[in-house]
Amino acid sequence: MNTEKLELFEVFIRSKRGLDHKHIGSLHAEDHEQALEYARDCYTRRSEGVSIWVVKSNDICSSQEDDAECFYDPSDDKPYRHATYYVLPDPVNNM
Amino acid sequence: MTSQEDNFMRKIEADEKIEPKDWMPEAYRKNLIRQMSQHAHSEVIGMQPEGNWITRAPSLRRKVVLLSKVQDEAGHGLYLYSATETLGITRAELIAALQSGEAKYASIFNYPTLTWGDVGAIGWLVDGAAIVNQVSLQRTSYGPYSRGMIRICKEESFHQRQGYEALLALANGSPEQKQMAQDSLNRFYWPALMMFGPHDSESAHSAKSMEWKIKRETNDDLRQKFIDQTVPQIEVLGLEHPDKAIKWNEERGHYDSGEIDWDEFYSVINGNGHCNRQRVEHHIAAHDEGTWVRDAITAYNEKKNAKKAQNVA
């Protein structure tokens, strides 16, 4: 089998109802259906999940390491977005 | 009961979450769309009364804090709209229902913010009441709603604290400032209690919502929690409690309280609050004024795609 022709898929598994799907790994497959079956065989052999998502890796648009500064630095000087920034008297500090 | 209904009820009874692609009764879906969209609309309309004070905040610090809080509310609206859309309804339909008045939002936002003290009172009391409700909803039976609530609660704890801190500054200030804090407390206390909805005996949606575990605690139980937690907070501010009937009941382990003015509650819900028309008109105007942005995005996408097609050819 020529795996170079197969596409790369990212696999996400929901381990339990109510929880988010979590990225668990990737695999090569011909199409979505095949990716889903492979994912089941490969990543849920011990009932690790109740639901699987497969997404073509090429369809994922991600931020780049080089962008980190302009993406996240603006949050650094905004400590007031955190609850701990506000100092309240002890008797009401549990709010 | 069909096997689908059986399976659904089995999950509910076992405290398992319902996820978007699961079968669910039509009435469950409808009930969720009503409650979740009302919740989303409240986040979005709630930006107006506070936004009213951004340019007039008393210091730069208060201003960045308020900006940041209002920005959070927009984000929370987005989380909730997205979660509602997993039930098979579009954003456009949800917005249309808000603008036509078919869908409701929290009545508290139909009260005006007359003074800076009101901004503090909203953070402390309105967000405080919302948090009591939302903490309970973290255990709601619909997965996307539950996950949204967990995220929102985490982000929201600063909202209540910044409001209380602002009011504490007023309460410890000049006699005029202290009076301003008292006046804001007096005007927002009762409407905050009304946020929990009618008494359980009067609530149209409560019984079914409890059975399906969309709601996990009743309106009256949640309201009692809020009443209890607010008493010491008013004491620390050194303000007078607006409810003259408030009294500790040793036997119940809760505070007894005076009756809410339900005529006012229903009057505001039915459109006769101070700001009902203004809130929706403003939303429509803002939405219309944003049309050019949405058009520009579409035009830019078309241009980009045409260029791509040209390069391929």
Short mmCIF file of C-alpha atoms in Angstrom, two decimals:
data_model
loop_
_atom_site.label_atom_id
_atom_site.label_comp_id
_atom_site.label_asym_id
_atom_site.label_seq_id
_atom_site.Cartn_x
_atom_site.Cartn_y
_atom_site.Cartn_z
CA MET A 1 0.00 0.00 0.00
CA ASN A 2 1.30 3.40 -0.91
CA THR A 3 0.79 5.51 2.20
CA GLU A 4 2.06 8.65 0.49
CA LYS A 5 -1.25 8.97 -1.26
CA LEU A 6 -3.19 8.70 1.96
CA GLU A 7 -4.21 11.83 3.80
CA LEU A 8 -3.31 12.66 7.37
CA PHE A 9 -6.20 12.93 9.84
CA GLU A 10 -6.22 14.23 13.40
CA VAL A 11 -8.23 12.18 15.90
CA PHE A 12 -10.25 13.57 18.80
CA ILE A 13 -11.91 11.37 21.43
CA ARG A 14 -14.63 12.10 23.96
CA SER A 15 -13.76 9.84 26.87
CA LYS A 16 -17.06 10.33 28.67
CA ARG A 17 -20.38 12.04 27.95
CA GLY A 18 -20.24 15.64 29.08
CA LEU A 19 -16.50 16.04 28.45
CA ASP A 20 -14.85 17.78 25.50
CA HIS A 21 -13.35 15.83 22.63
CA LYS A 22 -9.61 15.77 23.22
CA HIS A 23 -6.87 15.42 20.65
CA ILE A 24 -5.36 11.98 20.96
CA GLY A 25 -3.21 11.47 17.86
CA SER A 26 -3.29 11.16 14.09
CA LEU A 27 -3.37 8.54 11.35
CA HIS A 28 -3.35 8.09 7.57
CA ALA A 29 -6.54 7.16 5.76
CA GLU A 30 -8.20 7.25 2.36
CA ASP A 31 -11.25 9.23 3.47
CA HIS A 32 -13.28 10.25 6.52
CA GLU A 33 -15.11 6.93 6.89
CA GLN A 34 -11.90 4.95 6.79
CA ALA A 35 -10.25 7.38 9.22
CA LEU A 36 -13.09 6.87 11.67
CA GLU A 37 -12.76 3.08 11.52
CA TYR A 38 -8.97 3.24 11.86
CA ALA A 39 -9.35 5.61 14.79
CA ARG A 40 -11.66 3.15 16.49
CA ASP A 41 -9.21 0.27 15.94
CA CYS A 42 -6.19 2.32 16.84
CA TYR A 43 -7.22 4.59 19.67
CA THR A 44 -10.18 2.97 21.43
CA ARG A 45 -9.13 -0.65 21.82
CA ARG A 46 -9.83 -0.42 25.56
CA SER A 47 -13.07 1.55 25.43
CA GLU A 48 -11.26 4.85 25.80
CA GLY A 49 -14.12 6.78 24.31
CA VAL A 50 -17.80 7.23 23.60
CA SER A 51 -17.37 9.44 20.54
CA ILE A 52 -14.68 10.05 17.92
CA TRP A 53 -14.03 13.03 15.66
CA VAL A 54 -11.66 12.86 12.70
CA VAL A 55 -10.51 16.01 10.92
CA LYS A 56 -8.18 16.33 7.93
CA SER A 57 -4.92 17.75 9.26
CA ASN A 58 -4.78 20.08 6.27
CA ASP A 59 -8.10 21.60 7.31
CA ILE A 60 -6.69 22.71 10.64
CA CYS A 61 -5.55 26.30 10.69
CA SER A 62 -3.29 26.92 13.64
CA SER A 63 -1.43 29.85 15.15
CA GLN A 64 2.34 29.84 14.74
CA GLU A 65 5.06 29.93 17.36
CA ASP A 66 6.30 33.19 15.83
CA ASP A 67 2.90 34.78 16.42
CA ALA A 68 2.95 34.05 20.14
CA GLU A 69 4.07 37.54 21.15
CA CYS A 70 1.42 39.51 19.30
CA PHE A 71 -1.23 36.90 20.14
CA TYR A 72 -0.75 36.64 23.88
CA ASP A 73 1.42 39.46 25.20
CA PRO A 74 -1.49 41.94 25.32
CA SER A 75 -2.99 39.84 28.15
CA ASP A 76 0.11 40.21 30.32
CA ASP A 77 -0.63 43.77 31.40
CA LYS A 78 -4.30 43.10 32.20
CA PRO A 79 -4.18 41.46 35.64
CA TYR A 80 -7.61 42.97 36.36
CA ARG A 81 -9.17 40.18 34.30
CA HIS A 82 -8.40 37.86 37.22
CA ALA A 83 -10.50 37.52 40.36
CA THR A 84 -7.41 37.60 42.60
CA TYR A 85 -6.66 41.19 41.52
CA TYR A 86 -9.46 42.49 43.75
CA VAL A 87 -8.68 42.68 47.45
CA LEU A 88 -11.82 42.33 49.59
CA PRO A 89 -12.33 42.20 53.36
CA ASP A 90 -12.04 38.67 54.79
CA PRO A 91 -15.70 38.13 55.69
CA VAL A 92 -16.74 38.56 52.04
CA ASN A 93 -13.60 37.28 50.35
CA ASN A 94 -15.30 34.04 49.29
CA MET A 95 -17.26 35.74 46.49
CA MET B 1 -42.42 5.00 25.51
CA THR B 2 -40.38 4.27 22.40
CA SER B 3 -36.91 2.79 22.83
CA GLN B 4 -35.42 6.17 21.86
CA GLU B 5 -37.29 7.91 24.66
CA ASP B 6 -36.32 5.10 27.02
CA ASN B 7 -32.69 5.48 26.14
CA PHE B 8 -32.88 9.26 26.56
CA MET B 9 -34.54 9.05 29.98
CA ARG B 10 -32.05 6.39 31.08
CA LYS B 11 -29.19 8.82 30.35
CA ILE B 12 -30.96 11.64 32.18
CA GLU B 13 -31.62 9.48 35.21
CA ALA B 14 -28.03 8.23 35.29
CA ASP B 15 -26.83 11.87 35.25
CA GLU B 16 -25.19 11.35 31.89
CA LYS B 17 -25.01 14.31 29.52
CA ILE B 18 -27.01 14.59 26.33
CA GLU B 19 -24.75 15.50 23.39
CA PRO B 20 -25.73 17.30 20.15
CA LYS B 21 -26.03 14.23 17.91
CA ASP B 22 -28.03 12.18 20.42
CA TRP B 23 -31.73 11.64 19.91
CA MET B 24 -33.77 13.95 22.16
CA PRO B 25 -37.48 14.70 22.54
CA GLU B 26 -38.58 17.70 20.49
CA ALA B 27 -39.87 19.44 23.62
CA TYR B 28 -36.45 19.02 25.32
CA ARG B 29 -34.76 20.62 22.32
CA LYS B 30 -37.28 23.48 22.26
CA ASN B 31 -37.04 24.07 25.99
CA LEU B 32 -33.24 24.22 25.74
CA ILE B 33 -33.30 26.60 22.78
CA ARG B 34 -35.63 28.88 24.74
CA GLN B 35 -33.53 28.87 27.90
CA MET B 36 -30.08 28.98 26.28
CA SER B 37 -30.96 31.70 23.77
CA GLN B 38 -32.55 33.76 26.54
CA HIS B 39 -29.30 33.34 28.42
CA ALA B 40 -27.24 34.39 25.36
CA HIS B 41 -29.46 37.41 24.70
CA SER B 42 -29.05 38.46 28.35
CA GLU B 43 -25.26 38.49 28.02
CA VAL B 44 -25.48 40.66 24.91
CA ILE B 45 -28.20 43.09 26.04
CA GLY B 46 -26.46 43.27 29.41
CA MET B 47 -23.60 45.15 27.77
CA GLN B 48 -25.81 48.22 27.31
CA PRO B 49 -26.48 49.39 30.88
CA GLU B 50 -22.81 49.02 31.81
CA GLY B 51 -21.50 50.28 28.48
CA ASN B 52 -23.38 53.46 29.33
CA TRP B 53 -20.67 54.25 31.90
CA ILE B 54 -17.44 53.30 30.13
CA THR B 55 -16.69 56.85 28.96
CA ARG B 56 -17.64 58.26 32.37
CA ALA B 57 -15.87 55.82 34.70
CA PRO B 58 -14.33 57.78 37.60
CA SER B 59 -10.72 56.67 36.96
CA LEU B 60 -8.63 55.02 34.27
CA ARG B 61 -8.43 51.89 36.42
CA ARG B 62 -12.21 51.63 36.74
CA LYS B 63 -12.49 52.26 33.03
CA VAL B 64 -10.20 49.42 31.90
CA VAL B 65 -11.88 47.07 34.37
CA LEU B 66 -15.34 47.95 33.04
CA LEU B 67 -14.20 47.66 29.43
CA SER B 68 -12.79 44.26 30.21
CA LYS B 69 -16.00 43.13 31.90
CA VAL B 70 -18.21 44.27 29.03
CA GLN B 71 -15.85 42.51 26.63
CA ASP B 72 -16.32 39.31 28.66
CA GLU B 73 -20.11 39.61 28.34
CA ALA B 74 -19.79 39.74 24.54
CA GLY B 75 -17.64 36.62 24.70
CA HIS B 76 -20.13 34.84 26.94
CA GLY B 77 -22.91 35.71 24.51
CA LEU B 78 -20.87 34.10 21.77
CA TYR B 79 -20.22 30.89 23.76
CA LEU B 80 -23.93 30.58 24.46
CA TYR B 81 -25.10 31.33 20.92
CA SER B 82 -22.65 28.72 19.59
CA ALA B 83 -23.86 26.16 22.13
CA THR B 84 -27.48 26.93 21.18
CA GLU B 85 -26.67 26.46 17.50
CA THR B 86 -25.70 22.82 18.22
CA LEU B 87 -29.45 22.25 18.65
CA GLY B 88 -30.07 22.98 14.97
CA ILE B 89 -31.09 26.63 14.96
CA THR B 90 -29.18 29.42 13.19
CA ARG B 91 -27.67 32.57 14.67
CA ALA B 92 -29.84 34.65 12.32
CA GLU B 93 -33.02 33.00 13.65
CA LEU B 94 -31.93 33.61 17.23
CA ILE B 95 -31.16 37.29 16.60
CA ALA B 96 -34.44 37.76 14.74
CA ALA B 97 -36.38 36.33 17.71
CA LEU B 98 -34.62 38.75 20.06
CA GLN B 99 -35.32 41.74 17.86
CA SER B 100 -38.99 40.86 17.30
CA GLY B 101 -39.52 40.43 21.05
CA GLU B 102 -40.44 36.76 20.64
CA ALA B 103 -37.40 35.76 22.72
CA LYS B 104 -36.76 37.28 26.13
CA TYR B 105 -33.64 38.37 27.97
CA ALA B 106 -33.12 38.98 31.70
CA SER B 107 -35.53 41.72 32.76
CA ILE B 108 -32.94 43.32 35.00
CA PHE B 109 -31.34 44.95 31.96
CA ASN B 110 -34.48 46.98 31.38
CA TYR B 111 -33.57 49.06 34.42
CA PRO B 112 -31.50 52.20 33.74
CA THR B 113 -27.99 52.84 35.15
CA LEU B 114 -28.48 56.29 36.62
CA THR B 115 -25.24 56.63 38.60
CA TRP B 116 -21.74 55.19 38.82
CA GLY B 117 -22.93 53.30 41.88
CA ASP B 118 -25.24 51.31 39.62
CA VAL B 119 -22.24 49.87 37.79
CA GLY B 120 -20.92 48.55 41.11
CA ALA B 121 -24.36 47.22 42.07
CA ILE B 122 -24.71 45.40 38.76
CA GLY B 123 -21.34 43.66 39.12
CA TRP B 124 -22.00 42.70 42.72
CA LEU B 125 -25.72 41.86 42.69
CA VAL B 126 -26.66 41.11 39.08
CA ASP B 127 -23.55 39.12 38.26
CA GLY B 128 -23.72 37.66 41.76
CA ALA B 129 -27.24 36.38 41.13
CA ALA B 130 -26.25 35.16 37.67
CA ILE B 131 -23.31 33.23 39.17
CA VAL B 132 -25.58 31.45 41.69
CA ASN B 133 -27.75 30.36 38.79
CA GLN B 134 -24.83 29.44 36.53
CA VAL B 135 -22.97 27.42 39.14
CA SER B 136 -26.08 25.28 39.37
CA LEU B 137 -26.32 25.06 35.57
CA GLN B 138 -22.80 23.62 35.33
CA ARG B 139 -24.63 20.35 36.10
CA THR B 140 -27.30 20.81 33.42
CA SER B 141 -28.04 17.72 31.33
CA TYR B 142 -27.09 19.20 27.95
CA GLY B 143 -23.33 18.77 27.37
CA PRO B 144 -22.55 21.94 25.38
CA TYR B 145 -24.55 24.10 27.82
CA SER B 146 -22.84 22.53 30.81
CA ARG B 147 -19.37 23.06 29.33
CA GLY B 148 -20.24 26.66 28.44
CA MET B 149 -21.36 27.30 32.03
CA ILE B 150 -18.12 25.90 33.45
CA ARG B 151 -16.07 28.21 31.25
CA ILE B 152 -18.27 31.23 31.98
CA CYS B 153 -18.24 30.71 35.75
CA LYS B 154 -14.46 30.53 35.71
CA GLU B 155 -14.18 33.81 33.84
CA GLU B 156 -16.91 35.58 35.70
CA SER B 157 -15.68 35.52 39.28
CA PHE B 158 -13.88 38.82 38.70
CA HIS B 159 -17.14 40.51 37.62
CA GLN B 160 -18.74 40.27 41.02
CA ARG B 161 -15.58 41.21 42.89
CA GLN B 162 -14.87 44.33 40.84
CA GLY B 163 -18.47 45.49 41.38
CA TYR B 164 -18.30 44.94 45.11
CA GLU B 165 -14.92 46.66 45.31
CA ALA B 166 -16.30 49.72 43.46
CA LEU B 167 -19.26 49.90 45.81
CA LEU B 168 -17.02 49.43 48.85
CA ALA B 169 -14.99 52.46 47.73
CA LEU B 170 -18.19 54.51 47.53
CA ALA B 171 -19.49 53.21 50.87
CA ASN B 172 -16.21 54.24 52.55
CA GLY B 173 -16.18 57.63 50.81
CA SER B 174 -17.91 60.93 51.47
CA PRO B 175 -21.48 60.97 52.82
CA GLU B 176 -22.71 61.74 49.28
CA GLN B 177 -20.81 58.76 47.90
CA LYS B 178 -22.13 56.49 50.63
CA GLN B 179 -25.64 57.69 49.82
CA MET B 180 -25.03 56.88 46.15
CA ALA B 181 -24.05 53.32 47.10
CA GLN B 182 -27.16 52.96 49.27
CA ASP B 183 -29.39 54.27 46.48
CA SER B 184 -27.93 51.80 43.95
CA LEU B 185 -28.37 48.93 46.40
CA ASN B 186 -31.98 49.97 47.01
CA ARG B 187 -32.81 50.09 43.31
CA PHE B 188 -31.02 46.90 42.23
CA TYR B 189 -31.64 44.57 45.18
CA TRP B 190 -35.24 43.63 44.36
CA PRO B 191 -34.79 43.32 40.59
CA ALA B 192 -31.78 41.06 41.34
CA LEU B 193 -34.08 38.77 43.38
CA MET B 194 -36.51 38.74 40.46
CA MET B 195 -33.76 37.36 38.18
CA PHE B 196 -34.44 33.90 39.62
CA GLY B 197 -37.92 33.98 38.08
CA PRO B 198 -41.37 33.44 39.54
CA HIS B 199 -42.04 31.25 42.58
CA ASP B 200 -41.80 27.54 41.81
CA SER B 201 -45.57 27.25 42.12
CA GLU B 202 -46.00 29.85 39.35
CA SER B 203 -43.16 28.91 37.03
CA ALA B 204 -44.40 27.74 33.64
CA HIS B 205 -41.30 25.79 32.60
CA SER B 206 -39.90 24.62 35.93
CA ALA B 207 -41.38 21.16 36.44
CA LYS B 208 -40.40 19.74 33.05
CA SER B 209 -36.99 21.46 33.19
CA MET B 210 -36.30 19.84 36.54
CA GLU B 211 -37.43 16.41 35.33
CA TRP B 212 -35.11 16.67 32.33
CA LYS B 213 -32.37 18.11 34.55
CA ILE B 214 -32.02 21.18 32.35
CA LYS B 215 -32.44 23.03 35.64
CA ARG B 216 -30.91 21.40 38.71
CA GLU B 217 -32.30 23.59 41.48
CA THR B 218 -35.60 25.46 41.67
CA ASN B 219 -36.03 29.23 41.34
CA ASP B 220 -36.89 29.61 45.03
CA ASP B 221 -33.95 27.51 46.25
CA LEU B 222 -31.48 29.48 44.15
CA ARG B 223 -33.02 32.77 45.27
CA GLN B 224 -32.69 31.71 48.91
CA LYS B 225 -28.98 31.02 48.38
CA PHE B 226 -28.53 34.50 46.97
CA ILE B 227 -30.50 36.15 49.78
CA ASP B 228 -28.41 34.32 52.38
CA GLN B 229 -25.04 35.16 50.84
CA THR B 230 -25.94 38.83 50.33
CA VAL B 231 -26.77 39.69 53.96
CA PRO B 232 -23.16 39.67 55.27
CA GLN B 233 -22.00 41.45 52.12
CA ILE B 234 -24.38 44.34 52.83
CA GLU B 235 -23.15 44.42 56.44
CA VAL B 236 -19.50 44.75 55.40
CA LEU B 237 -20.47 47.67 53.16
CA GLY B 238 -22.08 49.29 56.18
CA LEU B 239 -25.28 49.90 54.22
CA GLU B 240 -28.89 49.38 55.22
CA HIS B 241 -30.61 46.25 53.98
CA PRO B 242 -33.37 47.21 51.51
CA ASP B 243 -35.59 44.40 52.79
CA LYS B 244 -36.95 45.46 56.20
CA ALA B 245 -38.36 41.97 56.78
CA ILE B 246 -34.99 40.21 56.51
CA LYS B 247 -34.51 38.03 59.57
CA TRP B 248 -32.45 34.96 60.43
CA ASN B 249 -34.57 31.87 60.90
CA GLU B 250 -32.68 29.47 63.15
CA GLU B 251 -35.02 26.58 62.43
CA ARG B 252 -34.71 26.77 58.64
CA GLY B 253 -31.06 27.81 58.70
CA HIS B 254 -31.92 30.55 56.23
CA TYR B 255 -32.97 34.18 56.20
CA ASP B 256 -36.68 34.92 56.00
CA SER B 257 -37.42 37.77 53.63
CA GLY B 258 -40.14 40.11 52.42
CA GLU B 259 -42.28 39.45 49.35
CA ILE B 260 -41.18 40.57 45.90
CA ASP B 261 -43.38 43.02 43.99
CA TRP B 262 -44.57 40.56 41.36
CA ASP B 263 -46.68 43.18 39.57
CA GLU B 264 -43.46 45.01 38.79
CA PHE B 265 -41.83 41.75 37.67
CA TYR B 266 -44.59 40.94 35.16
CA SER B 267 -44.93 44.53 34.03
CA VAL B 268 -41.21 44.72 33.11
CA ILE B 269 -41.28 41.28 31.42
CA ASN B 270 -44.25 42.40 29.38
CA GLY B 271 -42.38 45.36 27.98
CA ASN B 272 -43.16 48.17 30.40
CA GLY B 273 -39.79 48.58 32.11
CA HIS B 274 -37.90 51.85 31.83
CA CYS B 275 -35.64 50.74 29.00
CA ASN B 276 -37.29 47.79 27.16
CA ARG B 277 -37.78 49.69 23.89
CA GLN B 278 -34.44 51.42 24.07
CA ARG B 279 -32.54 48.15 24.60
CA VAL B 280 -34.02 46.41 21.56
CA GLU B 281 -33.86 49.53 19.36
CA HIS B 282 -30.20 49.92 20.22
CA HIS B 283 -29.54 46.26 19.38
CA ILE B 284 -31.26 46.64 16.00
CA ALA B 285 -29.37 49.86 15.24
CA ALA B 286 -26.00 48.30 16.17
CA HIS B 287 -26.79 45.25 14.06
CA ASP B 288 -27.77 47.42 11.07
CA GLU B 289 -24.71 49.60 11.45
CA GLY B 290 -22.57 46.47 11.30
CA THR B 291 -24.01 45.39 7.94
CA TRP B 292 -21.13 46.99 6.00
CA VAL B 293 -18.60 44.95 7.99
CA ARG B 294 -20.35 41.68 7.17
CA ASP B 295 -20.67 42.79 3.53
CA ALA B 296 -16.99 43.66 3.40
CA ILE B 297 -16.01 40.21 4.70
CA THR B 298 -18.11 38.56 2.00
CA ALA B 299 -16.70 40.83 -0.72
CA TYR B 300 -13.13 40.20 0.42
CA ASN B 301 -13.68 36.43 0.44
CA GLU B 302 -15.09 36.56 -3.09
CA LYS B 303 -12.13 38.60 -4.25
CA LYS B 304 -9.66 36.18 -2.64
CA ASN B 305 -11.39 33.15 -4.13
CA ALA B 306 -11.50 34.74 -7.59
CA LYS B 307 -7.77 35.43 -7.36
CA LYS B 308 -7.08 31.86 -6.31
CA ALA B 309 -9.16 30.52 -9.22
CA GLN B 310 -7.23 32.78 -11.60
CA ASN B 311 -3.88 31.55 -10.32
CA VAL B 312 -4.92 27.93 -10.77
CA ALA B 313 -6.09 28.58 -14.32
#
